[in-house]
Every structure is written in C-alpha cells, then in structure tokens.
Short mmCIF file of C-alpha atoms in Angstrom, two decimals:
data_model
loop_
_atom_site.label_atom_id
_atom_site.label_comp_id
_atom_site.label_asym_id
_atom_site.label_seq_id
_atom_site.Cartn_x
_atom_site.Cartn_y
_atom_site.Cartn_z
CA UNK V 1 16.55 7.65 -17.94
CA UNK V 2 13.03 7.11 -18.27
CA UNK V 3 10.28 7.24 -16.03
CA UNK V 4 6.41 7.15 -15.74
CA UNK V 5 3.33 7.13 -13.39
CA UNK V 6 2.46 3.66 -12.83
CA UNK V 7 -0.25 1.25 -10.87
CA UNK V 8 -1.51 3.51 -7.99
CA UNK V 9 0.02 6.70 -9.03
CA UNK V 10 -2.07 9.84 -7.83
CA UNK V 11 -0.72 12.88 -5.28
CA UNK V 12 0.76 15.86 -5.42
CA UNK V 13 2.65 17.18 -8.02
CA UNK V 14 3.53 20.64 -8.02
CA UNK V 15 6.62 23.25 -8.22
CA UNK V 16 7.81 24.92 -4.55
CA UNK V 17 9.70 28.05 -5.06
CA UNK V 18 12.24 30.18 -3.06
CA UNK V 19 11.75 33.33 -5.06
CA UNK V 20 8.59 34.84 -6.64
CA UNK V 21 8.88 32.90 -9.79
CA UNK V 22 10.10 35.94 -12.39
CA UNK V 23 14.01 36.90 -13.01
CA UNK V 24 13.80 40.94 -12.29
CA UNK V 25 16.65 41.09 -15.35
CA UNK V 26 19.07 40.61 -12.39
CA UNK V 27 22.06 38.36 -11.06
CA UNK V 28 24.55 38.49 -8.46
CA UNK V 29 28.09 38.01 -8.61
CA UNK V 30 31.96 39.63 -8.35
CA UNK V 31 32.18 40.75 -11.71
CA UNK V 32 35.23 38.40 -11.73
CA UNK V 33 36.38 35.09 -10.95
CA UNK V 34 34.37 33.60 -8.16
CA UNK V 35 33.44 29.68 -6.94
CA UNK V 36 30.32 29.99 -4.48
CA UNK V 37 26.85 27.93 -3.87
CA UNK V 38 23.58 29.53 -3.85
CA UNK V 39 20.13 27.67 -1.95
CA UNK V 40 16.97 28.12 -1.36
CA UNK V 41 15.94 26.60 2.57
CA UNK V 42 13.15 24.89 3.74
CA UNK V 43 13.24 24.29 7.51
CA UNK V 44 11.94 20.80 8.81
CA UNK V 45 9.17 22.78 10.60
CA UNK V 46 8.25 23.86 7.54
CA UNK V 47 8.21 20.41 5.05
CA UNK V 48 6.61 18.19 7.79
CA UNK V 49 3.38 17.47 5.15
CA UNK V 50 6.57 16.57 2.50
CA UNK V 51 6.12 12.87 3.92
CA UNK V 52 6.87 10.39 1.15
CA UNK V 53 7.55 12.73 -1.72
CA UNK V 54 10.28 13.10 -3.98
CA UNK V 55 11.88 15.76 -5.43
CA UNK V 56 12.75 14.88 -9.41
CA UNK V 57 13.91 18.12 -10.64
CA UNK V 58 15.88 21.46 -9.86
CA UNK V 59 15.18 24.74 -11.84
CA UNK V 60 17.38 27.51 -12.04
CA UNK V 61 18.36 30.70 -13.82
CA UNK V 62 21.76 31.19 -14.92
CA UNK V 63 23.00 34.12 -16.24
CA UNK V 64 26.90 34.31 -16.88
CA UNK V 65 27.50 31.79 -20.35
CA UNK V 66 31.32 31.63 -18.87
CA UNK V 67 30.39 30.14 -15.88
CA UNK V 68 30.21 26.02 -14.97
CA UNK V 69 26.58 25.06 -13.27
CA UNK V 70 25.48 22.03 -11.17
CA UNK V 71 22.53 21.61 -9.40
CA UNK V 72 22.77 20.29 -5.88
CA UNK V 73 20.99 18.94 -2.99
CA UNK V 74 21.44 19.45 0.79
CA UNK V 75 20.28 18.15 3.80
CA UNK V 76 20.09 19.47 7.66
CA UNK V 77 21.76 22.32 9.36
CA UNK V 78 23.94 25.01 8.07
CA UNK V 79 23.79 22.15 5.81
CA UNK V 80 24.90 18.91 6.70
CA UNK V 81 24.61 17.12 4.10
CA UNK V 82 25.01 16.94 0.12
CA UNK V 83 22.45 14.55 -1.36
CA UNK V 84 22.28 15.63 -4.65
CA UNK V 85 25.79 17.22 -7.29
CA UNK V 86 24.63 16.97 -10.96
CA UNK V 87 26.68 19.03 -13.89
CA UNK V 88 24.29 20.95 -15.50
CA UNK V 89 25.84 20.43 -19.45
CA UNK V 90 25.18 24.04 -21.79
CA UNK V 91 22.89 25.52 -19.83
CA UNK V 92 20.71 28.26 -21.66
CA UNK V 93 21.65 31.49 -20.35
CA UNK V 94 19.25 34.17 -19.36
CA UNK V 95 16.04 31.84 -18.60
CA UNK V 96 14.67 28.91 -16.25
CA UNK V 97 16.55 25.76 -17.44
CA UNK V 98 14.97 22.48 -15.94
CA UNK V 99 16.98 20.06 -14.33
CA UNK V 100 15.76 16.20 -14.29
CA UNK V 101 17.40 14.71 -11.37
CA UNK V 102 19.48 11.29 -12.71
CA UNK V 103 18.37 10.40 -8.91
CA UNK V 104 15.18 11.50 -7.60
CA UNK V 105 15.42 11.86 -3.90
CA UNK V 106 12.99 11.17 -1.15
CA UNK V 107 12.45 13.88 0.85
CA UNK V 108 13.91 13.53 4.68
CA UNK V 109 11.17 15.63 6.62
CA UNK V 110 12.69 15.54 9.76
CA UNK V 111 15.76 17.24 8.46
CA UNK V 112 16.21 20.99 6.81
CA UNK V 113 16.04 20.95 3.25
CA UNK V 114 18.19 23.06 0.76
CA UNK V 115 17.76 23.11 -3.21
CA UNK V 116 20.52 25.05 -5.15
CA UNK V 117 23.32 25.17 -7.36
CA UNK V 118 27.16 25.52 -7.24
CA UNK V 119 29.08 28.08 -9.33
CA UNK V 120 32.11 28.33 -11.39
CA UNK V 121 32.98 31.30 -13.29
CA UNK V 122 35.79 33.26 -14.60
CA UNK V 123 33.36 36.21 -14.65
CA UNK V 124 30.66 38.00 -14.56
CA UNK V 125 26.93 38.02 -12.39
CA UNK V 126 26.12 34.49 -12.95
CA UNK V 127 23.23 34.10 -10.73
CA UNK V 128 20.08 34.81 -11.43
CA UNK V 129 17.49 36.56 -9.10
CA UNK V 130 13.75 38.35 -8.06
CA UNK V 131 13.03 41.71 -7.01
CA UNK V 132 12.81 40.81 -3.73
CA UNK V 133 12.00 41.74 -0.58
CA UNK V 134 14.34 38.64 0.30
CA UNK V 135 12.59 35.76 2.36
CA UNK V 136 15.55 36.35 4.26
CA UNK V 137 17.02 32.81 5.63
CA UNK V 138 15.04 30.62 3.19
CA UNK V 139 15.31 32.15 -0.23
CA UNK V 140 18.48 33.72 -0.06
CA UNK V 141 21.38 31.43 1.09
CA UNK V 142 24.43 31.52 -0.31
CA UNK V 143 27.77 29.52 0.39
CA UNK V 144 30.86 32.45 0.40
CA UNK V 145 34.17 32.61 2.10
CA UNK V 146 33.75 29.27 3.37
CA UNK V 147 30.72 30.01 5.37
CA UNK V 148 26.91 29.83 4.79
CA UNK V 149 25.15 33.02 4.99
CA UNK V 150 22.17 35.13 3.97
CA UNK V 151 22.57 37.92 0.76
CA UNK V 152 21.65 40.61 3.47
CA UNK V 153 24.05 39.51 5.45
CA UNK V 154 27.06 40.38 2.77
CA UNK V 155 25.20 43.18 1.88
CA UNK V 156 21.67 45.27 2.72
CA UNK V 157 21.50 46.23 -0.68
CA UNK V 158 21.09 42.63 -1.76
CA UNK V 159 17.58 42.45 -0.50
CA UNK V 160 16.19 39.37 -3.07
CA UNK V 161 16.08 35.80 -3.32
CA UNK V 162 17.98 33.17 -5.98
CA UNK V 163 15.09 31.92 -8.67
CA UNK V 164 15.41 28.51 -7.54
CA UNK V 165 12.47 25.83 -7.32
CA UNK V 166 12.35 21.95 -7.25
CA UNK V 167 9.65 19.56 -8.49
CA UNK V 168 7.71 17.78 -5.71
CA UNK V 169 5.64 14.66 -6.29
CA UNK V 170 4.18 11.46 -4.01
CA UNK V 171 6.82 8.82 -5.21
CA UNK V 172 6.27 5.23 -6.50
CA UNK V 173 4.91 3.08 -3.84
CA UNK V 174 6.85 -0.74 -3.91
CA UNK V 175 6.60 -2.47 -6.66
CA UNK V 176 3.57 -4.49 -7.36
CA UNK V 177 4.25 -8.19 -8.07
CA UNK V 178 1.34 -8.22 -9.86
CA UNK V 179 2.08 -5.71 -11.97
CA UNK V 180 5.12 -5.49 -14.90
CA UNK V 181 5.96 -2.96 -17.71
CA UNK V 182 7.46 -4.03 -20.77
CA UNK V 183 9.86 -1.11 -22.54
CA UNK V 184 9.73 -0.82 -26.22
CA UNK V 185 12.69 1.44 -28.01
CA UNK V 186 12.71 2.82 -31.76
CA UNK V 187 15.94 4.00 -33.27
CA UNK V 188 15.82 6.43 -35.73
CA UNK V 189 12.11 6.20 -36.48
CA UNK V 190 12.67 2.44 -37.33
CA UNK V 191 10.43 -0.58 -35.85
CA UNK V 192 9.57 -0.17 -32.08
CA UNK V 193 11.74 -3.60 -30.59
CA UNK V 194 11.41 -5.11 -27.01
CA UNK V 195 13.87 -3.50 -24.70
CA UNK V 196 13.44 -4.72 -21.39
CA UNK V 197 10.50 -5.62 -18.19
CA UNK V 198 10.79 -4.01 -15.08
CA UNK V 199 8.59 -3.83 -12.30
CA UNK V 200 9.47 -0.45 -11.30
CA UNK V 201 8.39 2.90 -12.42
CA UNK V 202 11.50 3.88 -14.00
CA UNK V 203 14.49 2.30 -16.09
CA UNK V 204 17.58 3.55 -17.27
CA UNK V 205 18.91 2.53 -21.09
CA UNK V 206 22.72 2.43 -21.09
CA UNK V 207 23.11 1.27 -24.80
CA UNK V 208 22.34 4.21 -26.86
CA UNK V 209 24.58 5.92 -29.83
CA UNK V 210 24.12 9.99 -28.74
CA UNK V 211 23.89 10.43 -32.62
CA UNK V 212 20.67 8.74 -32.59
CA UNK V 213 17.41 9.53 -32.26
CA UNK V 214 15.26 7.41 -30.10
CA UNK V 215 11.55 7.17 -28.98
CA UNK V 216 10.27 5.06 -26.12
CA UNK V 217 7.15 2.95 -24.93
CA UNK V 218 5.79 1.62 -22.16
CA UNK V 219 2.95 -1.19 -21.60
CA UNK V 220 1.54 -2.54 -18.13
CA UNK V 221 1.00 -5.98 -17.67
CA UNK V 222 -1.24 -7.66 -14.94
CA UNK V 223 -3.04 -10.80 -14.03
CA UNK V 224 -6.67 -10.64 -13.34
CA UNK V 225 -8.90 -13.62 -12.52
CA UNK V 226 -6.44 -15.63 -13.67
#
C-alpha cells in the first residue's frame, strides 16, 4: 500500500498520545491466559479541532511474545463502534512497534474517539504501560469481563495509562482532475517499469511475489497553459 503527499498537501501532522510517551519497564496482565482490549479515549469535546484529519497509524507497546496483537479503532460511547481491526503480524516485543493503517480513517469529531489494541495470550503481562498518574478515563481504558472500564477501577494500584498513540494528519482533499500520478515499480533492483496512473494520493499493488524486493516511484502530471 503506498501513499504520498500530493497537489495541495500541507496541515498538521503530528503524534497524539494517551500516556507520557516512555514504557516505565511495565505491563499489565493475569499472568495467565487472558483475551481483553486496551484504549486510549478522546472525548468529542475534546477532538472538535480534529475536523478533516485522518488517522494513518496506531503505535503500541507489546510486551508478552506469546500473545496475538491487533490494533483497533472505535467510535462513540462506551464505544459504539469498531472502525478499525488490523492483525498486527510478529510484533517486536518490548518497544513501540508502528502500525500503518491498510485503511486510514477520517476522523468523526462529533463522536468519542478510542485508539487501542485487542489481546490474546496464553500468558504473561502483555501490555505495555507509563508510570502514571493515570489520565484516568482517557488513557486508561480497558475492555474486561465483558465491560469497559478504567485500570483504577479494577484496581487503585493500577494508577497508569496504556502507551498507545495514533498518527494524525489533514487528509487528501478530492482528487484534482487536473492533476495525475504515474507509479513506477522495480523488482529486485531491476529497471523501474510503468505500473499504473491514479489520481489519488494512494494506490495499493496486489501483484507482488513476498520473496521480492521492490522499490517504488511516483511522478505528478499536470496541464498548464495548455
């Protein structure tokens, strides 16, 4: 999946955190088998300036190399909603992995946001998380007995908050008809060849051998004064 800042592409871009950015050499779990979701929240009071951006990535910290990871996406109260639930394949343990979202969303400001991941382990503390003091309600959600509640709220000793973030940037505006861009591929540091045109900011190549090793370009194309 490729993508790329095309005609008219200037705005913020910028990481939004629920923690305090570091790991304090922590994580939270049973110590056994467990299946639970962890978020960070955003209320709609609080996103309101979020108008016409996108998220494009989740980051995360896992810490159990058992466990089975996918980043996911929710919308409104308690939530709603699931937008976004993306496998996370070999995750590295024990530091920020970076998740590009196959399907970068467009933020819904009117609605309660929540960025997290689901969990699947056998074992272990498989969640990474700050020193706190827990932002408690935003930075410290966490799906358990089939019930969304706060860390402090399963336990006052669990006064921190999940080292999650998302990407945030103003998304492509329609596509200009002026305006293409051509898509050049090289396989195995051969001959760059024509791939495709598209007049959108992204395009996805679904005729690639994993074993290979590819490299992409991208040209813009427009008419001016004829």
């Amino acid at each position: 999946y490729l993508d790329w800042w095309g005609f008219g592409g200037i705005g913020i871009d910028e990481w939004i955190h629920g923690d305090d950015g570091v790991n304090d050499n922590n994580s939270i779990g049973t110590g056994g088998a467990v299946e639970f979701d962890v978020a960070a929240r955003w209320d709609a009071e609080q996103i309101w300036y979020f108008t016409d951006l996108v998220i494009s990535e989740i980051a995360f910290f896992p810490a159990e190399s058992s466990a089975s990871y996918s980043v996911r996406l929710w919308t409104g109260d308690n939530p709603d909603t699931m937008i976004i639930d993306q496998a996370v394949n070999s995750p590295v343990i024990g530091q920020w992995n970076y998740v590009t979202l196959q399907n970068p969303v467009f933020i819904d400001v009117t609605k309660d946001l929540w960025v997290g991941y689901h969990i699947n382990t056998p074992t272990g503390y498989p969640a990474g998380v700050d020193d706190g003091p827990a932002i408690d309600g935003y930075g410290n959600m966490i799906y358990y007995d089939s019930v969304w509640q706060t860390m402090l709220e399963l336990s006052p000793e669990l006064d921190c908050n999940w080292n999650i973030a998302c990407h945030i940037s103003f998304g492509p505006p329609p596509p200009n008809p002026d305006w293409v861009y051509n898509i050049y591929r090289q396989t195995n540091s051969g001959e760059f060849e024509f791939l495709a045109t598209t007049p959108y900011w992204h395009y996805q190549d679904s005729s690639i051998v994993l074993e290979d090793i590819y490299c992409y370009a991208v040209t813009a194309v427009w008419n001016k004064n004829n």
